[in-house]
Amino acid sequence: MSIRVLIADDHPIMRSGLEALFGTEPTISVVAAVGTPDEAVAAAERLRPDVVLMDLQFAGEFRGADATRRIRALPNPPSVLIFTNYDSDSDIITAIEGGAAGYLLKDTPPNDLIAAVTAAAAGQSALAPAVATRLLSRVRNASPALSARELEVLALVAEGSSNTDIAAHLHVSETTVKSHLAHIYPKLGVSSRTAAVAAARRSGLLRRQ
């Protein structure tokens, strides 16, 4: 029985390339290739693939992690593999917390991608070596690391969101947002929002502009 794969990527050339790659594998069949997160969720519910290969960015917006969370909330959900160009801590942690079984970068060799899809279909995890190194570094680092929620707050700050905007987005109070920022600043050795974002980008916590 072949592994049923759903591809979600907003670039037609990437979708076509992945379909061509998987077409060379008798153990893998592509059930659909879609270009938006909403189409991915709908196709996952309708077609019930074994694995969803999910990009993070769609039309300039980072909606892949949210789509992953929605897919993983379905009854008997498929495994989701993130397949992206972005490897900041905030992207990785958000995707994994959303239920992703793996996180691969788009420079992954074809054989490794096929192996990752096979592993995900079997319920195993698959991480790009660079991603695994970053996660291990977070675990081993003796200095205080930002929590997943703190990374989420800081990512929204980097997008230019106010405390009011962040509170509404995360469904928390402004006091809670301010508390998160108060914990973030000393961890990064800074005293302002701008400095926190700059320090996080330098250290790879947030994606660089």
Coordinates of N, CA and C in Angstrom, one line a residue:
M1 N 0.8 -1.2 0.0 CA 0.0 0.0 0.0 C 0.9 1.2 0.0
S2 N 0.6 2.2 -0.9 CA 1.4 3.4 -1.0 C 1.1 4.4 0.1
I3 N 2.0 5.3 0.4 CA 1.8 6.4 1.3 C 1.2 7.5 0.6
R4 N 0.0 8.0 1.1 CA -0.8 9.0 0.5 C -0.3 10.4 1.0
V5 N 0.2 11.2 0.1 CA 0.8 12.5 0.5 C 0.0 13.7 -0.1
L6 N -0.2 14.7 0.7 CA -0.8 16.0 0.3 C 0.2 17.0 0.4
I7 N 0.4 17.8 -0.7 CA 1.4 18.8 -0.8 C 0.7 20.2 -0.6
A8 N 1.2 21.0 0.3 CA 0.7 22.4 0.5 C 1.8 23.4 0.3
D9 N 1.8 24.1 -0.8 CA 2.9 25.1 -1.1 C 2.3 26.1 -2.1
D10 N 2.6 27.4 -1.9 CA 2.0 28.4 -2.8 C 2.7 28.6 -4.0
H11 N 3.8 27.9 -4.2 CA 4.6 28.1 -5.5 C 4.3 26.9 -6.4
P12 N 3.7 27.2 -7.6 CA 3.4 26.1 -8.5 C 4.6 25.2 -8.9
I13 N 5.7 25.9 -9.1 CA 6.9 25.1 -9.5 C 7.3 24.1 -8.4
M14 N 7.3 24.6 -7.2 CA 7.6 23.7 -6.1 C 6.6 22.5 -6.0
R15 N 5.3 22.8 -6.2 CA 4.4 21.7 -6.2 C 4.6 20.7 -7.3
S16 N 4.9 21.2 -8.5 CA 5.2 20.4 -9.6 C 6.4 19.5 -9.4
G17 N 7.5 20.2 -8.8 CA 8.7 19.5 -8.6 C 8.5 18.3 -7.6
L18 N 7.8 18.6 -6.5 CA 7.5 17.6 -5.5 C 6.7 16.5 -6.1
E19 N 5.7 16.8 -6.9 CA 4.9 15.8 -7.5 C 5.7 14.9 -8.4
A20 N 6.7 15.5 -9.1 CA 7.5 14.7 -10.0 C 8.5 13.8 -9.2
L21 N 9.0 14.4 -8.1 CA 9.9 13.6 -7.2 C 9.2 12.4 -6.7
F22 N 8.0 12.6 -6.1 CA 7.2 11.5 -5.5 C 6.7 10.5 -6.5
G23 N 6.5 11.0 -7.8 CA 6.1 10.2 -8.8 C 7.1 9.1 -9.2
T24 N 8.4 9.3 -8.8 CA 9.4 8.3 -9.1 C 9.4 7.2 -8.0
E25 N 8.6 7.4 -6.9 CA 8.6 6.4 -5.8 C 7.4 5.6 -5.8
P26 N 7.5 4.3 -6.1 CA 6.3 3.4 -6.1 C 5.6 3.3 -4.8
T27 N 6.3 3.7 -3.7 CA 5.6 3.6 -2.4 C 4.9 4.9 -1.9
I28 N 4.9 5.9 -2.8 CA 4.3 7.2 -2.4 C 3.4 7.6 -3.6
S29 N 2.2 8.1 -3.2 CA 1.3 8.7 -4.2 C 0.8 10.0 -3.7
V30 N 0.8 11.0 -4.6 CA 0.3 12.4 -4.2 C -1.2 12.4 -4.5
V31 N -2.0 12.7 -3.4 CA -3.4 12.7 -3.6 C -3.9 14.1 -4.0
A32 N -3.1 15.1 -3.7 CA -3.5 16.5 -4.1 C -2.3 17.4 -3.8
A33 N -2.2 18.5 -4.6 CA -1.2 19.6 -4.4 C -1.9 20.9 -4.4
V34 N -2.0 21.6 -3.2 CA -2.8 22.8 -3.1 C -1.9 24.0 -2.8
G35 N -2.5 25.2 -2.9 CA -1.7 26.4 -2.8 C -2.0 27.3 -1.7
T36 N -3.0 27.0 -0.8 CA -3.3 27.8 0.3 C -3.5 26.9 1.6
P37 N -3.3 27.5 2.8 CA -3.6 26.8 4.0 C -5.0 26.3 4.1
D38 N -6.0 27.1 3.7 CA -7.4 26.6 3.9 C -7.6 25.4 3.0
E39 N -7.1 25.5 1.8 CA -7.2 24.3 0.9 C -6.6 23.1 1.5
A40 N -5.4 23.3 2.1 CA -4.7 22.2 2.8 C -5.6 21.5 3.8
V41 N -6.2 22.3 4.7 CA -7.1 21.8 5.7 C -8.3 21.1 5.2
A42 N -8.9 21.7 4.2 CA -10.1 21.0 3.5 C -9.7 19.7 2.8
A43 N -8.6 19.7 2.1 CA -8.1 18.5 1.4 C -7.7 17.4 2.4
A44 N -7.1 17.8 3.5 CA -6.7 16.8 4.5 C -8.0 16.1 5.1
E45 N -9.0 16.9 5.3 CA -10.2 16.4 5.9 C -11.0 15.5 4.9
R46 N -10.9 15.9 3.6 CA -11.7 15.2 2.6 C -11.0 14.0 2.1
L47 N -9.7 14.1 1.9 CA -8.9 13.0 1.2 C -8.2 12.1 2.2
R48 N -8.1 12.5 3.4 CA -7.5 11.7 4.5 C -6.1 11.1 4.0
P49 N -5.1 11.9 3.7 CA -3.8 11.5 3.4 C -3.1 10.9 4.6
D50 N -2.0 10.3 4.4 CA -1.1 9.8 5.5 C -0.2 10.9 6.0
V51 N 0.3 11.7 5.1 CA 1.3 12.7 5.4 C 0.9 14.0 4.6
V52 N 1.0 15.1 5.3 CA 0.9 16.4 4.7 C 2.2 17.1 4.7
L53 N 2.7 17.5 3.5 CA 3.9 18.3 3.4 C 3.6 19.8 3.3
M54 N 3.9 20.5 4.4 CA 3.3 21.8 4.6 C 4.4 22.9 4.6
D55 N 4.3 23.9 3.7 CA 5.1 25.1 3.7 C 4.7 26.0 4.9
L56 N 5.6 26.9 5.3 CA 5.2 27.8 6.4 C 4.6 29.1 5.9
Q57 N 5.1 29.6 4.7 CA 4.7 30.9 4.2 C 3.8 30.7 3.0
F58 N 2.7 31.4 3.0 CA 1.8 31.4 1.9 C 1.4 32.8 1.5
A59 N 1.8 33.2 0.3 CA 1.5 34.6 -0.2 C 2.0 35.6 0.8
G60 N 3.2 35.4 1.3 CA 3.8 36.4 2.2 C 3.4 36.3 3.7
E61 N 2.4 35.4 4.0 CA 2.0 35.3 5.4 C 2.4 33.9 5.9
F62 N 2.8 33.9 7.2 CA 3.2 32.7 7.8 C 2.0 32.0 8.5
R63 N 1.3 31.2 7.6 CA 0.1 30.6 8.1 C 0.2 29.1 8.1
G64 N 1.4 28.5 7.8 CA 1.5 27.1 7.8 C 1.4 26.4 9.1
A65 N 1.9 27.1 10.2 CA 1.9 26.5 11.5 C 0.4 26.4 12.0
D66 N -0.4 27.5 11.7 CA -1.8 27.5 12.1 C -2.5 26.4 11.3
A67 N -2.2 26.2 10.0 CA -2.9 25.1 9.2 C -2.5 23.8 9.8
T68 N -1.3 23.6 10.2 CA -0.8 22.4 10.8 C -1.6 22.1 12.1
R69 N -1.8 23.1 12.9 CA -2.6 22.9 14.1 C -4.1 22.5 13.8
R70 N -4.6 23.1 12.8 CA -6.0 22.8 12.4 C -6.1 21.3 11.8
I71 N -5.1 20.9 11.1 CA -5.1 19.6 10.5 C -4.9 18.6 11.6
R72 N -4.1 18.8 12.6 CA -3.8 17.9 13.6 C -5.0 17.8 14.6
A73 N -5.9 18.8 14.5 CA -7.1 18.7 15.4 C -8.2 17.9 14.7
L74 N -8.0 17.4 13.5 CA -9.0 16.6 12.8 C -9.1 15.2 13.4
P75 N -10.2 14.5 13.3 CA -10.2 13.1 13.7 C -9.3 12.2 12.9
N76 N -8.5 11.4 13.6 CA -7.5 10.5 13.0 C -6.7 11.3 12.0
P77 N -6.0 12.4 12.5 CA -5.3 13.3 11.6 C -4.0 12.7 10.9
P78 N -3.6 13.2 9.8 CA -2.4 12.7 9.1 C -1.2 13.3 9.9
S79 N 0.0 12.8 9.6 CA 1.2 13.4 10.1 C 1.5 14.6 9.2
V80 N 2.1 15.7 9.8 CA 2.4 16.9 9.0 C 3.9 17.1 9.1
L81 N 4.5 17.3 7.9 CA 5.9 17.6 7.8 C 6.0 19.0 7.4
I82 N 6.7 19.9 8.1 CA 6.9 21.2 7.7 C 8.1 21.2 6.6
F83 N 7.9 21.9 5.5 CA 8.9 21.9 4.5 C 9.1 23.4 4.0
T84 N 10.2 24.0 4.5 CA 10.3 25.5 4.4 C 11.7 25.9 4.2
N85 N 11.8 27.2 4.0 CA 13.2 27.9 3.9 C 13.6 28.5 5.3
Y86 N 12.6 28.5 6.2 CA 12.9 29.2 7.5 C 13.2 28.3 8.6
D87 N 14.2 28.7 9.4 CA 14.7 27.9 10.5 C 14.9 28.6 11.8
S88 N 14.1 29.7 12.0 CA 14.3 30.4 13.3 C 13.7 29.6 14.4
D89 N 14.1 29.8 15.7 CA 13.6 29.1 16.8 C 12.1 29.3 16.9
S90 N 11.6 30.5 16.7 CA 10.2 30.8 16.8 C 9.4 30.0 15.8
D91 N 9.9 29.9 14.5 CA 9.2 29.1 13.5 C 9.2 27.6 13.9
I92 N 10.3 27.1 14.3 CA 10.4 25.7 14.7 C 9.5 25.3 15.9
I93 N 9.7 26.1 16.9 CA 8.9 25.7 18.1 C 7.4 25.9 17.9
T94 N 7.0 26.9 17.2 CA 5.5 27.1 16.9 C 5.0 25.9 16.1
A95 N 5.8 25.5 15.1 CA 5.3 24.3 14.3 C 5.2 23.0 15.0
I96 N 6.2 22.8 15.8 CA 6.3 21.5 16.6 C 5.2 21.5 17.7
E97 N 5.0 22.7 18.3 CA 3.9 22.8 19.3 C 2.5 22.6 18.6
G98 N 2.5 23.0 17.3 CA 1.2 22.8 16.6 C 1.0 21.4 16.2
G99 N 1.9 20.5 16.4 CA 1.7 19.1 16.1 C 2.5 18.5 15.0
A100 N 3.4 19.3 14.4 CA 4.2 18.8 13.3 C 5.1 17.7 13.7
A101 N 5.1 16.6 12.8 CA 5.9 15.5 13.1 C 7.4 15.7 12.7
G102 N 7.6 16.7 11.9 CA 9.0 16.9 11.5 C 9.1 18.3 10.9
Y103 N 10.4 18.7 10.7 CA 10.7 20.0 10.2 C 11.8 19.9 9.2
L104 N 11.6 20.1 8.0 CA 12.6 20.0 7.0 C 12.9 21.3 6.2
L105 N 14.1 21.5 5.8 CA 14.4 22.7 5.0 C 14.4 22.4 3.5
K106 N 14.2 23.4 2.7 CA 14.0 23.1 1.3 C 15.3 22.8 0.5
D107 N 16.4 22.8 1.2 CA 17.6 22.3 0.6 C 17.9 20.8 1.0
T108 N 16.9 20.2 1.6 CA 17.0 18.8 1.9 C 17.2 17.9 0.7
P109 N 18.1 17.0 0.6 CA 18.3 16.1 -0.5 C 17.1 15.3 -0.8
P110 N 16.8 15.0 -2.0 CA 15.5 14.3 -2.4 C 15.4 12.9 -1.6
N111 N 16.5 12.2 -1.5 CA 16.4 10.9 -0.8 C 16.0 11.1 0.7
D112 N 16.6 12.2 1.3 CA 16.3 12.4 2.7 C 14.8 12.9 2.8
L113 N 14.3 13.6 1.9 CA 12.9 14.0 1.9 C 12.0 12.8 1.8
I114 N 12.3 11.9 0.9 CA 11.5 10.7 0.8 C 11.6 9.8 2.0
A115 N 12.7 9.7 2.6 CA 12.9 9.0 3.9 C 12.1 9.6 5.0
A116 N 12.0 11.0 5.0 CA 11.3 11.7 6.1 C 9.8 11.4 5.9
V117 N 9.3 11.4 4.7 CA 7.9 11.2 4.4 C 7.5 9.7 4.9
T118 N 8.4 8.8 4.6 CA 8.2 7.4 5.0 C 8.2 7.3 6.5
A119 N 9.1 8.0 7.2 CA 9.2 8.0 8.6 C 7.9 8.6 9.2
A120 N 7.5 9.7 8.7 CA 6.3 10.4 9.2 C 5.1 9.5 9.1
A121 N 5.0 8.8 7.9 CA 3.8 7.9 7.7 C 3.8 6.8 8.7
A122 N 5.0 6.4 9.2 CA 5.1 5.4 10.2 C 5.0 5.9 11.7
G123 N 4.7 7.2 11.8 CA 4.5 7.8 13.1 C 5.8 8.2 13.8
Q124 N 6.8 8.3 13.0 CA 8.1 8.8 13.5 C 8.3 10.2 13.2
S125 N 9.3 10.8 13.9 CA 9.6 12.2 13.7 C 10.8 12.4 12.7
A126 N 10.9 13.5 12.1 CA 11.9 13.8 11.1 C 12.3 15.2 11.2
L127 N 13.6 15.5 11.5 CA 14.1 16.8 11.6 C 15.3 17.0 10.7
A128 N 15.4 18.2 10.1 CA 16.6 18.5 9.4 C 17.7 18.6 10.3
P129 N 19.0 18.2 10.0 CA 20.1 18.2 10.9 C 20.3 19.6 11.6
A130 N 20.1 20.6 10.8 CA 20.3 22.0 11.4 C 19.2 22.3 12.4
V131 N 18.0 21.8 12.1 CA 16.9 22.0 13.1 C 17.1 21.2 14.3
A132 N 17.6 20.0 14.2 CA 17.8 19.2 15.4 C 18.9 19.8 16.2
T133 N 19.9 20.3 15.6 CA 21.0 21.0 16.3 C 20.5 22.2 17.1
R134 N 19.7 23.0 16.5 CA 19.1 24.1 17.2 C 18.3 23.7 18.4
L135 N 17.5 22.7 18.2 CA 16.6 22.2 19.4 C 17.5 21.7 20.5
L136 N 18.5 20.9 20.2 CA 19.4 20.4 21.2 C 20.1 21.5 21.9
S137 N 20.5 22.5 21.1 CA 21.2 23.7 21.7 C 20.3 24.4 22.7
R138 N 19.0 24.5 22.4 CA 18.1 25.1 23.3 C 18.0 24.3 24.6
V139 N 17.9 23.0 24.5 CA 17.8 22.2 25.7 C 19.1 22.2 26.5
R140 N 20.2 22.3 25.9 CA 21.5 22.2 26.6 C 22.0 23.6 27.1
N141 N 21.4 24.6 26.5 CA 21.9 26.0 26.9 C 21.6 26.3 28.3
A142 N 22.6 26.6 29.1 CA 22.4 26.9 30.5 C 21.7 28.3 30.7
S143 N 21.8 29.2 29.8 CA 21.1 30.5 30.0 C 19.6 30.3 29.8
P144 N 18.9 31.2 30.4 CA 17.4 31.1 30.3 C 17.0 31.2 28.8
A145 N 16.2 30.3 28.4 CA 15.7 30.3 27.0 C 14.3 30.9 27.0
L146 N 13.9 31.5 25.9 CA 12.5 32.0 25.8 C 11.6 30.9 25.6
S147 N 10.4 31.0 26.3 CA 9.4 30.0 26.2 C 8.7 30.1 24.8
A148 N 7.9 29.1 24.5 CA 7.2 29.2 23.2 C 6.3 30.4 23.2
R149 N 5.6 30.7 24.3 CA 4.7 31.9 24.3 C 5.5 33.2 24.2
E150 N 6.7 33.2 24.9 CA 7.5 34.4 24.8 C 8.0 34.6 23.4
L151 N 8.4 33.6 22.7 CA 8.8 33.7 21.3 C 7.6 34.2 20.4
E152 N 6.4 33.7 20.7 CA 5.2 34.1 20.0 C 5.0 35.6 20.2
V153 N 5.1 36.1 21.4 CA 4.9 37.5 21.7 C 6.0 38.3 21.0
L154 N 7.2 37.9 21.0 CA 8.3 38.6 20.4 C 8.2 38.7 18.9
A155 N 7.7 37.6 18.3 CA 7.5 37.6 16.9 C 6.4 38.6 16.5
L156 N 5.4 38.7 17.3 CA 4.4 39.7 17.0 C 4.9 41.1 17.2
V157 N 5.7 41.3 18.2 CA 6.4 42.6 18.4 C 7.2 43.0 17.1
A158 N 7.9 42.0 16.6 CA 8.8 42.2 15.4 C 7.9 42.6 14.2
E159 N 6.7 42.1 14.2 CA 5.8 42.5 13.1 C 5.2 43.9 13.2
G160 N 5.5 44.5 14.4 CA 5.0 45.9 14.6 C 3.7 46.0 15.4
S161 N 3.3 44.8 16.0 CA 2.0 44.8 16.8 C 2.2 45.5 18.1
S162 N 1.2 46.3 18.5 CA 1.2 46.9 19.8 C 0.8 45.9 20.9
N163 N 0.9 46.3 22.1 CA 0.5 45.4 23.2 C -1.0 45.0 23.1
T164 N -1.8 46.0 22.7 CA -3.2 45.8 22.5 C -3.5 44.8 21.4
D165 N -2.7 44.9 20.3 CA -2.9 44.0 19.2 C -2.5 42.6 19.6
I166 N -1.3 42.5 20.3 CA -0.8 41.2 20.7 C -1.8 40.5 21.7
A167 N -2.4 41.3 22.6 CA -3.3 40.7 23.6 C -4.5 40.2 22.8
A168 N -5.0 40.9 21.8 CA -6.2 40.4 21.1 C -5.9 39.2 20.3
H169 N -4.7 39.2 19.7 CA -4.3 38.0 18.9 C -4.1 36.8 19.7
L170 N -3.6 36.9 20.9 CA -3.3 35.7 21.7 C -4.4 35.4 22.7
H171 N -5.5 36.3 22.7 CA -6.6 36.1 23.6 C -6.2 36.2 25.1
V172 N -5.3 37.2 25.4 CA -4.9 37.4 26.8 C -5.0 38.9 27.1
S173 N -4.8 39.2 28.3 CA -4.9 40.6 28.7 C -3.6 41.4 28.4
E174 N -3.7 42.7 28.3 CA -2.5 43.5 28.0 C -1.5 43.4 29.2
T175 N -2.0 43.2 30.4 CA -1.1 43.0 31.5 C -0.3 41.7 31.4
T176 N -0.9 40.7 30.8 CA -0.1 39.4 30.5 C 1.0 39.7 29.5
V177 N 0.6 40.4 28.5 CA 1.6 40.7 27.4 C 2.8 41.5 28.0
K178 N 2.5 42.5 28.9 CA 3.6 43.3 29.5 C 4.4 42.4 30.4
S179 N 3.8 41.4 31.1 CA 4.5 40.5 31.9 C 5.5 39.6 31.1
H180 N 5.0 39.2 29.9 CA 5.9 38.4 29.0 C 7.1 39.2 28.6
L181 N 6.8 40.5 28.2 CA 7.9 41.3 27.8 C 8.9 41.6 29.0
A182 N 8.4 41.7 30.2 CA 9.2 41.9 31.3 C 10.1 40.7 31.6
H183 N 9.7 39.5 31.2 CA 10.5 38.3 31.3 C 11.5 38.2 30.2
I184 N 11.1 38.7 29.0 CA 11.9 38.6 27.8 C 13.1 39.5 27.9
Y185 N 13.0 40.7 28.3 CA 14.1 41.7 28.3 C 15.3 41.2 29.0
P186 N 15.2 40.7 30.3 CA 16.4 40.3 31.0 C 17.0 39.1 30.4
K187 N 16.2 38.2 29.8 CA 16.7 37.0 29.2 C 17.6 37.3 28.0
L188 N 17.3 38.4 27.3 CA 18.0 38.8 26.1 C 19.0 39.9 26.5
G189 N 19.0 40.4 27.7 CA 20.0 41.4 28.1 C 19.7 42.8 27.5
V190 N 18.4 43.1 27.3 CA 18.0 44.3 26.7 C 16.9 45.0 27.6
S191 N 16.6 46.3 27.2 CA 15.6 47.0 28.0 C 14.5 47.7 27.1
S192 N 14.4 47.3 25.8 CA 13.4 47.9 25.0 C 12.9 46.8 24.0
R193 N 11.7 47.1 23.4 CA 11.1 46.3 22.4 C 12.1 46.2 21.1
T194 N 12.6 47.3 20.7 CA 13.4 47.3 19.5 C 14.7 46.5 19.7
A195 N 15.3 46.7 20.9 CA 16.5 46.0 21.2 C 16.3 44.5 21.3
A196 N 15.1 44.1 21.9 CA 14.7 42.7 22.0 C 14.6 42.0 20.7
V197 N 13.9 42.7 19.7 CA 13.8 42.2 18.4 C 15.1 42.0 17.7
A198 N 16.0 43.1 17.8 CA 17.3 43.0 17.2 C 18.1 41.9 17.8
A199 N 18.1 41.7 19.1 CA 18.9 40.7 19.7 C 18.4 39.3 19.3
A200 N 17.1 39.2 19.2 CA 16.5 37.9 18.9 C 16.8 37.5 17.4
R201 N 16.9 38.5 16.6 CA 17.2 38.2 15.2 C 18.7 37.8 15.0
R202 N 19.5 38.5 15.8 CA 21.0 38.2 15.7 C 21.2 36.8 16.2
S203 N 20.5 36.3 17.2 CA 20.7 35.0 17.8 C 20.0 33.9 17.1
G204 N 19.1 34.2 16.1 CA 18.4 33.2 15.4 C 17.1 32.8 16.0
L205 N 16.7 33.5 17.0 CA 15.4 33.2 17.7 C 14.2 33.6 16.8
L206 N 14.4 34.7 16.0 CA 13.4 35.2 15.1 C 14.0 35.2 13.7
R207 N 13.2 35.0 12.7 CA 13.7 35.1 11.3 C 14.2 36.5 11.0
R208 N 15.3 36.5 10.2 CA 15.9 37.8 9.9 C 15.1 38.5 8.7
Q209 N 15.1 39.8 8.7 CA 14.4 40.5 7.6 C 15.2 40.5 6.4

